[in-house]
mmCIF file of C-alpha atoms in Angstrom:
data_model
loop_
_atom_site.group_PDB
_atom_site.id
_atom_site.type_symbol
_atom_site.label_atom_id
_atom_site.label_comp_id
_atom_site.label_asym_id
_atom_site.label_seq_id
_atom_site.Cartn_x
_atom_site.Cartn_y
_atom_site.Cartn_z
ATOM 1 C CA UNK K 1075 33.671 7.667 -69.152
ATOM 2 C CA UNK K 1076 31.764 10.627 -66.897
ATOM 3 C CA UNK K 1077 30.536 12.128 -70.525
ATOM 4 C CA UNK K 1078 28.961 8.830 -71.155
ATOM 5 C CA UNK K 1079 27.457 8.837 -67.611
ATOM 6 C CA UNK K 1080 25.961 12.134 -67.710
ATOM 7 C CA UNK K 1081 24.833 11.661 -71.349
ATOM 8 C CA UNK K 1082 22.968 8.187 -69.808
ATOM 9 C CA UNK K 1083 20.818 10.413 -67.465
ATOM 10 C CA UNK K 1084 19.072 11.904 -70.235
ATOM 11 C CA UNK K 1085 17.834 8.250 -71.274
ATOM 12 C CA UNK K 1086 13.891 7.464 -69.889
ATOM 13 C CA UNK K 1087 13.618 3.892 -68.480
ATOM 14 C CA UNK K 1088 12.303 1.409 -70.609
ATOM 15 C CA UNK K 1089 8.383 1.625 -70.306
ATOM 16 C CA UNK K 1090 7.110 -1.125 -68.696
ATOM 17 C CA UNK K 1091 4.392 -2.478 -71.142
ATOM 18 C CA UNK K 1092 7.451 -2.231 -73.989
ATOM 19 C CA UNK K 1093 7.726 -5.445 -74.573
ATOM 20 C CA UNK K 1094 3.663 -6.249 -74.366
ATOM 21 C CA UNK K 1095 3.319 -3.323 -76.988
ATOM 22 C CA UNK K 1096 6.326 -4.647 -79.353
ATOM 23 C CA UNK K 1097 4.412 -8.068 -79.213
ATOM 24 C CA UNK K 1098 1.497 -6.289 -80.051
ATOM 25 C CA UNK K 1099 2.617 -4.262 -82.772
ATOM 26 C CA UNK K 1100 4.609 -7.505 -84.134
ATOM 27 C CA UNK K 1101 1.609 -9.502 -84.621
ATOM 28 C CA UNK K 1102 -0.326 -6.477 -86.095
ATOM 29 C CA UNK K 1103 2.381 -6.006 -88.699
ATOM 30 C CA UNK K 1104 2.331 -9.912 -90.023
ATOM 31 C CA UNK K 1105 -1.931 -9.549 -89.855
ATOM 32 C CA UNK K 1106 -2.009 -6.481 -91.935
ATOM 33 C CA UNK K 1107 1.277 -6.599 -93.993
ATOM 34 C CA UNK K 1108 -0.226 -6.985 -97.431
ATOM 35 C CA UNK K 1109 -2.497 -3.691 -96.530
ATOM 36 C CA UNK K 1110 0.745 -1.762 -97.135
ATOM 37 C CA UNK K 1111 2.133 -0.275 -100.010
ATOM 38 C CA UNK K 1112 5.671 -0.727 -98.490
ATOM 39 C CA UNK K 1113 6.449 -3.372 -96.403
ATOM 40 C CA UNK K 1114 7.681 -1.185 -93.120
ATOM 41 C CA UNK K 1115 10.011 -3.701 -91.907
ATOM 42 C CA UNK K 1116 12.271 -2.720 -95.015
ATOM 43 C CA UNK K 1117 11.889 0.793 -94.084
ATOM 44 C CA UNK K 1118 15.645 2.172 -93.849
ATOM 45 C CA UNK K 1119 16.210 3.828 -90.282
ATOM 46 C CA UNK K 1120 18.334 7.177 -90.128
ATOM 47 C CA UNK K 1121 20.566 7.168 -87.449
ATOM 48 C CA UNK K 1122 22.455 10.044 -86.497
ATOM 49 C CA UNK K 1123 25.976 9.936 -84.046
ATOM 50 C CA UNK K 1124 25.778 12.053 -80.884
ATOM 51 C CA UNK K 1125 28.304 12.391 -78.604
ATOM 52 C CA UNK K 1126 29.825 9.203 -80.214
ATOM 53 C CA UNK K 1127 26.516 7.003 -79.612
ATOM 54 C CA UNK K 1128 24.555 6.000 -82.509
ATOM 55 C CA UNK K 1129 20.783 7.290 -82.461
ATOM 56 C CA UNK K 1130 17.616 6.729 -84.378
ATOM 57 C CA UNK K 1131 14.145 8.690 -84.090
ATOM 58 C CA UNK K 1132 11.549 5.994 -83.627
ATOM 59 C CA UNK K 1133 8.028 6.046 -82.699
ATOM 60 C CA UNK K 1134 5.606 4.136 -80.718
ATOM 61 C CA UNK K 1135 1.600 5.158 -79.807
ATOM 62 C CA UNK K 1136 2.513 5.948 -76.635
ATOM 63 C CA UNK K 1137 5.394 8.568 -77.851
ATOM 64 C CA UNK K 1138 2.693 10.008 -80.186
ATOM 65 C CA UNK K 1139 0.462 10.468 -77.458
ATOM 66 C CA UNK K 1140 2.934 11.962 -75.221
ATOM 67 C CA UNK K 1141 3.766 14.679 -77.818
ATOM 68 C CA UNK K 1142 -0.140 15.398 -78.568
ATOM 69 C CA UNK K 1143 -0.847 15.961 -75.232
ATOM 70 C CA UNK K 1144 1.246 18.962 -74.594
ATOM 71 C CA UNK K 1145 1.924 19.685 -78.549
ATOM 72 C CA UNK K 1146 -0.816 20.441 -81.182
ATOM 73 C CA UNK K 1147 -1.560 16.732 -83.023
ATOM 74 C CA UNK K 1148 0.959 15.703 -85.666
ATOM 75 C CA UNK K 1149 -1.546 15.119 -88.690
ATOM 76 C CA UNK K 1150 -3.515 18.252 -87.626
ATOM 77 C CA UNK K 1151 -0.211 20.207 -88.304
ATOM 78 C CA UNK K 1152 0.753 18.572 -91.378
ATOM 79 C CA UNK K 1153 -2.101 19.025 -92.694
ATOM 80 C CA UNK K 1154 -2.109 22.660 -91.851
ATOM 81 C CA UNK K 1155 1.153 23.180 -93.233
ATOM 82 C CA UNK K 1156 0.744 21.427 -96.383
ATOM 83 C CA UNK K 1157 2.774 18.330 -95.566
ATOM 84 C CA UNK K 1158 5.565 20.299 -93.768
ATOM 85 C CA UNK K 1159 6.338 21.053 -90.098
ATOM 86 C CA UNK K 1160 7.504 24.300 -88.417
ATOM 87 C CA UNK K 1161 11.009 24.085 -87.461
ATOM 88 C CA UNK K 1162 9.646 24.150 -83.601
ATOM 89 C CA UNK K 1163 7.048 21.205 -84.401
ATOM 90 C CA UNK K 1164 9.872 19.119 -86.109
ATOM 91 C CA UNK K 1165 12.347 19.555 -83.401
ATOM 92 C CA UNK K 1166 9.302 18.900 -80.634
ATOM 93 C CA UNK K 1167 8.418 15.488 -82.841
ATOM 94 C CA UNK K 1168 11.821 14.475 -83.558
ATOM 95 C CA UNK K 1169 12.497 15.218 -79.786
ATOM 96 C CA UNK K 1170 10.085 12.735 -78.868
ATOM 97 C CA UNK K 1171 11.221 10.190 -81.280
ATOM 98 C CA UNK K 1172 14.646 10.500 -80.432
ATOM 99 C CA UNK K 1173 16.258 7.545 -78.855
ATOM 100 C CA UNK K 1174 19.543 5.400 -78.613
ATOM 101 C CA UNK K 1175 19.885 2.223 -81.130
ATOM 102 C CA UNK K 1176 18.760 -0.403 -78.716
ATOM 103 C CA UNK K 1177 18.379 1.705 -75.891
ATOM 104 C CA UNK K 1178 15.668 3.777 -74.504
ATOM 105 C CA UNK K 1179 14.154 7.435 -75.364
ATOM 106 C CA UNK K 1180 15.647 10.764 -74.520
ATOM 107 C CA UNK K 1181 13.823 12.818 -72.157
ATOM 108 C CA UNK K 1182 11.638 14.641 -74.617
ATOM 109 C CA UNK K 1183 13.130 18.560 -73.738
ATOM 110 C CA UNK K 1184 16.524 16.989 -74.124
ATOM 111 C CA UNK K 1185 15.801 15.280 -77.216
ATOM 112 C CA UNK K 1186 14.490 18.548 -78.505
ATOM 113 C CA UNK K 1187 17.910 20.298 -77.613
ATOM 114 C CA UNK K 1188 20.097 17.552 -79.298
ATOM 115 C CA UNK K 1189 17.524 17.353 -82.560
ATOM 116 C CA UNK K 1190 18.186 21.339 -82.795
ATOM 117 C CA UNK K 1191 22.030 20.570 -82.995
ATOM 118 C CA UNK K 1192 21.472 17.813 -85.637
ATOM 119 C CA UNK K 1193 19.120 20.378 -87.824
ATOM 120 C CA UNK K 1194 22.070 22.985 -87.404
ATOM 121 C CA UNK K 1195 24.725 20.249 -88.553
ATOM 122 C CA UNK K 1196 22.451 18.120 -91.007
ATOM 123 C CA UNK K 1197 20.171 20.484 -92.156
ATOM 124 C CA UNK K 1198 16.167 20.561 -92.111
ATOM 125 C CA UNK K 1199 15.440 18.109 -94.870
ATOM 126 C CA UNK K 1200 17.745 15.564 -93.267
ATOM 127 C CA UNK K 1201 15.714 15.593 -90.146
ATOM 128 C CA UNK K 1202 12.638 16.261 -91.530
ATOM 129 C CA UNK K 1203 13.068 12.996 -93.824
ATOM 130 C CA UNK K 1204 13.989 10.843 -90.858
ATOM 131 C CA UNK K 1205 10.971 11.986 -89.106
ATOM 132 C CA UNK K 1206 8.888 10.734 -92.072
ATOM 133 C CA UNK K 1207 10.269 7.762 -92.515
ATOM 134 C CA UNK K 1208 9.799 7.029 -89.036
ATOM 135 C CA UNK K 1209 6.411 8.010 -89.117
ATOM 136 C CA UNK K 1210 5.506 6.149 -91.957
ATOM 137 C CA UNK K 1211 7.416 3.108 -90.545
ATOM 138 C CA UNK K 1212 6.510 3.105 -86.796
ATOM 139 C CA UNK K 1213 2.849 4.695 -87.161
ATOM 140 C CA UNK K 1214 1.323 3.696 -90.475
ATOM 141 C CA UNK K 1215 -2.148 4.515 -89.210
ATOM 142 C CA UNK K 1216 -1.505 7.794 -89.165
ATOM 143 C CA UNK K 1217 -1.784 8.007 -92.727
ATOM 144 C CA UNK K 1218 -4.266 5.339 -93.746
ATOM 145 C CA UNK K 1219 -7.151 6.910 -95.554
ATOM 146 C CA UNK K 1220 -4.808 10.271 -96.391
ATOM 147 C CA UNK K 1221 -6.349 10.234 -99.863
ATOM 148 C CA UNK K 1222 -10.052 9.637 -98.780
ATOM 149 C CA UNK K 1223 -9.341 12.493 -96.385
ATOM 150 C CA UNK K 1224 -7.826 15.113 -99.092
ATOM 151 C CA UNK K 1225 -10.308 14.725 -101.569
ATOM 152 C CA UNK K 1226 -12.875 15.686 -99.137
ATOM 153 C CA UNK K 1227 -11.027 18.699 -98.125
#
């Protein structure tokens, strides 16, 4: 039981405006449902077991902003590396999105440590796929108009 308590120390508290953000996201999803190629509600969530607890990678606009305050913007890295991320970028991005299913996010540094272990255990492709699915599902706005931008480059 003490191990779980230590583990919970690395979970951030619920963000004060998380309910408002979720309500806004729900209304936006409903309004623009026909605009996406795939229904984002149907996109499967990849889960990982960490110390016997189920974790997932999920993003909010706030988590993306927090990541980009300290790192290269996600889309800039994505285009610079032909749709891939460096090992360090993948660890950091996934670390900011790592959370307990139905609970809060990990502190980014601790999340990155855990993600490094997930990459060692599951391989880069599995974690990369989980990050890309989460970004497309939770932050589809990052990829909207991507074909137009690629054709201009």
